[in-house]
Tab-separated table of C-alpha atoms in Angstrom:
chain	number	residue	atom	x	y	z
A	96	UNK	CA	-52.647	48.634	31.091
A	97	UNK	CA	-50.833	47.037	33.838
A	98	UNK	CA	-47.213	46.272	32.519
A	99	UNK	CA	-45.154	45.399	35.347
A	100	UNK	CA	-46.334	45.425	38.720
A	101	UNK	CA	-44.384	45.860	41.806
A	102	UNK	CA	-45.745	44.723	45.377
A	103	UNK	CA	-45.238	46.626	48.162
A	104	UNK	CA	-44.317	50.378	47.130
A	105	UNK	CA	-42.537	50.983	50.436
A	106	UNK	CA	-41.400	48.791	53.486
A	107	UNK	CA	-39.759	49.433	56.344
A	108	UNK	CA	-38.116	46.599	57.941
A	109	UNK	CA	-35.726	45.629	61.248
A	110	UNK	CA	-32.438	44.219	60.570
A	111	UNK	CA	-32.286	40.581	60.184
A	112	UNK	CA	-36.310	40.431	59.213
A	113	UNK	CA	-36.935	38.669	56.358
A	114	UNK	CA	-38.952	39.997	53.204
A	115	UNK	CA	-40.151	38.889	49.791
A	116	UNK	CA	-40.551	41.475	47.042
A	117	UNK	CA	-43.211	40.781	44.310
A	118	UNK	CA	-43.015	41.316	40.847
A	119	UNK	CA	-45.452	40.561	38.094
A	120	UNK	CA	-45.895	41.243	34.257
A	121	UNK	CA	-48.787	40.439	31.869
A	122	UNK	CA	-47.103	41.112	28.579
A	123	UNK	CA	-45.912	37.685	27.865
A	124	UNK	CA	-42.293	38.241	28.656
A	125	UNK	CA	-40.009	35.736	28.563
A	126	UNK	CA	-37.126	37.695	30.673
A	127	UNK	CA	-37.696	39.004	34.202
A	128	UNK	CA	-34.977	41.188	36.533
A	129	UNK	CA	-34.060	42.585	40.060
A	130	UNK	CA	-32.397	45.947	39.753
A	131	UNK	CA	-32.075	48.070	43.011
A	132	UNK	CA	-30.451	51.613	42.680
A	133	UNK	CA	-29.163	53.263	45.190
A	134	UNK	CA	-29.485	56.833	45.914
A	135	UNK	CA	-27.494	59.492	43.375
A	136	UNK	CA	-26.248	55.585	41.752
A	137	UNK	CA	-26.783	54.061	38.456
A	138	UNK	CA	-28.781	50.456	38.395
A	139	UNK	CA	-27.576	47.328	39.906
A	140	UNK	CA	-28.480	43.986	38.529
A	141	UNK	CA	-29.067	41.396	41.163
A	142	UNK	CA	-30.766	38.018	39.403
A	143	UNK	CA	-32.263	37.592	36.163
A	144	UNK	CA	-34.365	34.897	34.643
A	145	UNK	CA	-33.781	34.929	31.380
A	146	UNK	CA	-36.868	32.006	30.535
A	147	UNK	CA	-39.839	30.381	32.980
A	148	UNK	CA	-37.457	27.702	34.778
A	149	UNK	CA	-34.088	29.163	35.014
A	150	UNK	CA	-32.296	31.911	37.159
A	151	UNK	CA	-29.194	33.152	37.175
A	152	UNK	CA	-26.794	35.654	39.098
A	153	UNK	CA	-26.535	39.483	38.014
A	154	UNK	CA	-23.363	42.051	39.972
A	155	UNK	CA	-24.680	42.342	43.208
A	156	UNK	CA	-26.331	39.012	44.151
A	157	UNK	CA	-25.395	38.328	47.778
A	158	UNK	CA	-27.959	38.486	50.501
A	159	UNK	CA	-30.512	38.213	47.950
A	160	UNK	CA	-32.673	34.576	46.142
A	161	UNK	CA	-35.003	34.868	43.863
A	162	UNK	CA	-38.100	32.430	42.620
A	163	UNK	CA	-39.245	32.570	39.090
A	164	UNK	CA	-42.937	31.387	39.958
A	165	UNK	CA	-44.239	31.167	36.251
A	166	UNK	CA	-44.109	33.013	33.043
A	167	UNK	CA	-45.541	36.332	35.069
A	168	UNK	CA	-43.975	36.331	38.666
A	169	UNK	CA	-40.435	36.739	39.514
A	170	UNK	CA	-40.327	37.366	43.201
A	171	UNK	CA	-36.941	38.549	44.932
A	172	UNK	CA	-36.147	37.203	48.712
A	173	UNK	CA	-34.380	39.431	51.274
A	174	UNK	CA	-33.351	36.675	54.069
A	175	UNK	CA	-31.526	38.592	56.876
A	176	UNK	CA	-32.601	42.062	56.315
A	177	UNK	CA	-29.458	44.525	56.689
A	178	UNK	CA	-29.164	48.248	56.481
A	179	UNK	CA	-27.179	48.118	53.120
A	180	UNK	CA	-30.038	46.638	51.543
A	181	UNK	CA	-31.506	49.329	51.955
A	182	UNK	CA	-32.758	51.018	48.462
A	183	UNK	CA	-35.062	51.343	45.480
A	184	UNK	CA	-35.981	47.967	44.054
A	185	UNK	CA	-36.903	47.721	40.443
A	186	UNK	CA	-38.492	44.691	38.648
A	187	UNK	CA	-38.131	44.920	34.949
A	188	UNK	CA	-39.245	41.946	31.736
A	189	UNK	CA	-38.489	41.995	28.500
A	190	UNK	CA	-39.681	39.735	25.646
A	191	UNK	CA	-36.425	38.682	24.049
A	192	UNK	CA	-33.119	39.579	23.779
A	193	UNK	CA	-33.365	42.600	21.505
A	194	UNK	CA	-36.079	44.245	23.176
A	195	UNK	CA	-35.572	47.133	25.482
A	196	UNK	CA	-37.080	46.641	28.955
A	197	UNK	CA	-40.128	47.642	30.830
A	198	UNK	CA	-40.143	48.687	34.566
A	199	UNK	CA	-42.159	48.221	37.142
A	200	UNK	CA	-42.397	51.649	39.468
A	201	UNK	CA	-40.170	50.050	42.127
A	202	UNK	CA	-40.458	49.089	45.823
A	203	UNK	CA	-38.966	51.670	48.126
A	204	UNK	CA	-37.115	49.333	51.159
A	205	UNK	CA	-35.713	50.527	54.161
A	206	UNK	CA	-34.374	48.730	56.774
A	207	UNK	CA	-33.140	50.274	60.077
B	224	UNK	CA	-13.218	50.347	31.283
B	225	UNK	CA	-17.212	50.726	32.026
B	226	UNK	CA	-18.898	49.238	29.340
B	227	UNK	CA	-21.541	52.296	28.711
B	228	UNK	CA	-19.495	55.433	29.755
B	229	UNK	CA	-21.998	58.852	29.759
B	230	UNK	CA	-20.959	62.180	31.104
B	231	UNK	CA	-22.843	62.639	34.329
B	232	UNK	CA	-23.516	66.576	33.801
B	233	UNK	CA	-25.531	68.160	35.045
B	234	UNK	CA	-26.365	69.729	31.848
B	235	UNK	CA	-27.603	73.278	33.238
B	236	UNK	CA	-29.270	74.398	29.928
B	237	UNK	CA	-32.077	77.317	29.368
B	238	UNK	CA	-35.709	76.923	27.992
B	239	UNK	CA	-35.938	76.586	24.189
B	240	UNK	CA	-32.007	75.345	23.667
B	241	UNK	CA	-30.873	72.567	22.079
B	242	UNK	CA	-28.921	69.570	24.447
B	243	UNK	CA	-27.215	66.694	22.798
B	244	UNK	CA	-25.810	63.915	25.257
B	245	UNK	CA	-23.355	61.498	24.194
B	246	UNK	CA	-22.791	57.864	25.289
B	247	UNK	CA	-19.562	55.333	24.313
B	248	UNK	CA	-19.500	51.547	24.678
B	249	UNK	CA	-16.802	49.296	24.643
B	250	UNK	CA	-18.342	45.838	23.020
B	251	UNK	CA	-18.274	46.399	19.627
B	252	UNK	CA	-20.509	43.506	19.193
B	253	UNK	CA	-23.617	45.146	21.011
B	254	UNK	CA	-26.628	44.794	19.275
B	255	UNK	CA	-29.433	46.999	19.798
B	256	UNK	CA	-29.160	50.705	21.732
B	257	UNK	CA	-31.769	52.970	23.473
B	258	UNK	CA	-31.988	56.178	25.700
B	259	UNK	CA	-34.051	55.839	28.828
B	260	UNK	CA	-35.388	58.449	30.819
B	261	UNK	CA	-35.251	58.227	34.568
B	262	UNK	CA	-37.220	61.047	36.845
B	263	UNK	CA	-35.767	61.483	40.706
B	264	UNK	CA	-36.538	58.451	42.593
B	265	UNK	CA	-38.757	56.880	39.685
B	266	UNK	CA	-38.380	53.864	37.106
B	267	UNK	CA	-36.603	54.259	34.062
B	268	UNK	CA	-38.772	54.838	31.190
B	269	UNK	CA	-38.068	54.007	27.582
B	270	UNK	CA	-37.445	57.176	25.509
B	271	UNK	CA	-36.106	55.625	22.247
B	272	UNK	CA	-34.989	52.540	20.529
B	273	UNK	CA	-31.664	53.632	18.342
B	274	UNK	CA	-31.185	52.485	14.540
B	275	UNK	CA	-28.094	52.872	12.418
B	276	UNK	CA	-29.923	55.361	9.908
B	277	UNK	CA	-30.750	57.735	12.986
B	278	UNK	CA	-33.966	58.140	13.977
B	279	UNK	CA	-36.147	61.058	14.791
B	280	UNK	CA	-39.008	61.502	17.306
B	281	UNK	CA	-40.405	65.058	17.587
B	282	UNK	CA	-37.947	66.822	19.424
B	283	UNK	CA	-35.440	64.019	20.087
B	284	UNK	CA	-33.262	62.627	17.440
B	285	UNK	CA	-30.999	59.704	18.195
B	286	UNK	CA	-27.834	58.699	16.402
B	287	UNK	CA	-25.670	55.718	16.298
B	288	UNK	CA	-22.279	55.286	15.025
B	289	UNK	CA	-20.973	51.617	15.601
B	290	UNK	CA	-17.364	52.297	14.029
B	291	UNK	CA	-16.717	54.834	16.698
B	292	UNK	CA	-19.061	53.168	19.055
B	293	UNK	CA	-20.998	55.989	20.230
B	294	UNK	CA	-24.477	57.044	20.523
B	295	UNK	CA	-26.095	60.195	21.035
B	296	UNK	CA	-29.075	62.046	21.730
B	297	UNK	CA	-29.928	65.600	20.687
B	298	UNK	CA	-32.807	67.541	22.100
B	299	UNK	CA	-34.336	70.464	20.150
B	300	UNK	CA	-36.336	73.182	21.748
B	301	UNK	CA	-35.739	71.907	25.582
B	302	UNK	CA	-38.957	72.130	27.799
B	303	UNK	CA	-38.913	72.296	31.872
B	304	UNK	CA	-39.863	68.498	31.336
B	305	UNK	CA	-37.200	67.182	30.033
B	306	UNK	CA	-35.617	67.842	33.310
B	307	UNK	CA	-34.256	64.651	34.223
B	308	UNK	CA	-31.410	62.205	33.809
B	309	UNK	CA	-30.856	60.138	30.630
B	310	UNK	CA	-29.819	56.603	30.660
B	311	UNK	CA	-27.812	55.083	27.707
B	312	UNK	CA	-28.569	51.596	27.055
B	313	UNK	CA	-26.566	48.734	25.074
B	314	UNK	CA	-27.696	45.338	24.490
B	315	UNK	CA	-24.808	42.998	23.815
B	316	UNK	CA	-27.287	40.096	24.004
B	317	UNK	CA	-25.859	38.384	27.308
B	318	UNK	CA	-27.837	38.458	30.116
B	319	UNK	CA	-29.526	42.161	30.254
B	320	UNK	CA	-29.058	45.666	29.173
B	321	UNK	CA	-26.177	47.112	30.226
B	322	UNK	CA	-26.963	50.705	31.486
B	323	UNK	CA	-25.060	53.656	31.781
B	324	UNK	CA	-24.931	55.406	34.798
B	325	UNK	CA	-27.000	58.495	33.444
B	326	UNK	CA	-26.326	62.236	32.533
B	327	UNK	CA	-28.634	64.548	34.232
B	328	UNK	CA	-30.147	67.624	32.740
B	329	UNK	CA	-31.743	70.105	33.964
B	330	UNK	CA	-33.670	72.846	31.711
B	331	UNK	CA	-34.147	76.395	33.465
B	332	UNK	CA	-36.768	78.867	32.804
């Protein structure tokens, strides 16, 4: 009973490295998202793809691309790595628009 | 105006008491609501869809009122477990859920 799954749980990067977060889901959702929360914070949305083929921008967007693969991957791109990135990453897919979404368990990024 | 506005708490409560949290949102044409539950430092979890006609699942009960645009969420018979922070969720049908920032709780023995 996979869900959504989130690749890696924890990273530790340099500034200025670059890093690609992973995000997959086999429940044949048609919406995918980047959240990242920051500590003691509420959520943060930072792209969505609201259908296979199309991306858009969420609040906090800057510094960050994304790459909806196929129906299943949704991968977020960190390009210069800086130490306000640092935070909590969550994925998260829904199947349409009145259906309450499902999270993956969130990649844990630090960058120093 | 935030568009989900919770009371942060903390909600100190004892075991065994009964907790309701309330949540307000501003676009009166949201569509669908839900609590969440969120654990320190771990994904949100889906607690409970909300329906007009309340809705009841053991120990939680949800309510929604769309003329006063407010939802709540009452907890009977608190356990150490439900120590955590509970997200109010609206669904306006744009591009995601819009979350509320969360009211924590914490249940003491």
């Amino acid at each position: 009973n996979a869900g959504v799954t989130q690749t890696p749980k924890f990273q530790v990067l340099k500034t200025g490295q670059s890093m690609t977060l992973q995000c997959a889901q086999d429940m044949n959702h048609n919406s995918m998202y980047w959240y990242r929360q920051d500590p003691g914070m509420g959520l943060r949305l930072i792209y969505y793809s609201a259908s296979e083929g199309t991306t858009d921008k969420g609040e906090v967007p800057n510094g960050y691309n994304v790459s909806r693969l196929n129906k299943r991957e949704f991968s977020l791109r960190l390009e210069s790595a800086a130490p306000s990135q640092t935070s909590v990453y969550f994925c998260a897919s829904r199947r349409d628009s009145n259906q309450p979404q499902h999270f993956g368990d969130g990649t844990r990024l630090s960058i120093l | 105006r935030k568009e989900v506005e919770q009371d942060p708490g903390p909600f100190n409560v004892p075991e065994g008491a009964t907790v309701a949290f309330n949540c307000t949102y501003s676009n009166s044409a949201s569509q669908s609501f839900f609590w969440y539950r969120q654990d320190c430092r771990k994904e949100p979890k889906l607690l409970m869809s909300v329906y007009s006609s309340g809705n009841e699942d053991g120990r939680f009960t949800a309510q929604l009122n769309r003329a006063s645009q407010y939802i709540s969420l009452l907890i009977r018979d608190s356990k150490l477990s439900d120590s955590a922070t509970y997200l109010c969720v609206v669904n306006t049908g744009r591009r995601a859920l819009t979350f509320g920032s969360g009211t924590r709780l914490q249940v003491q023995p």
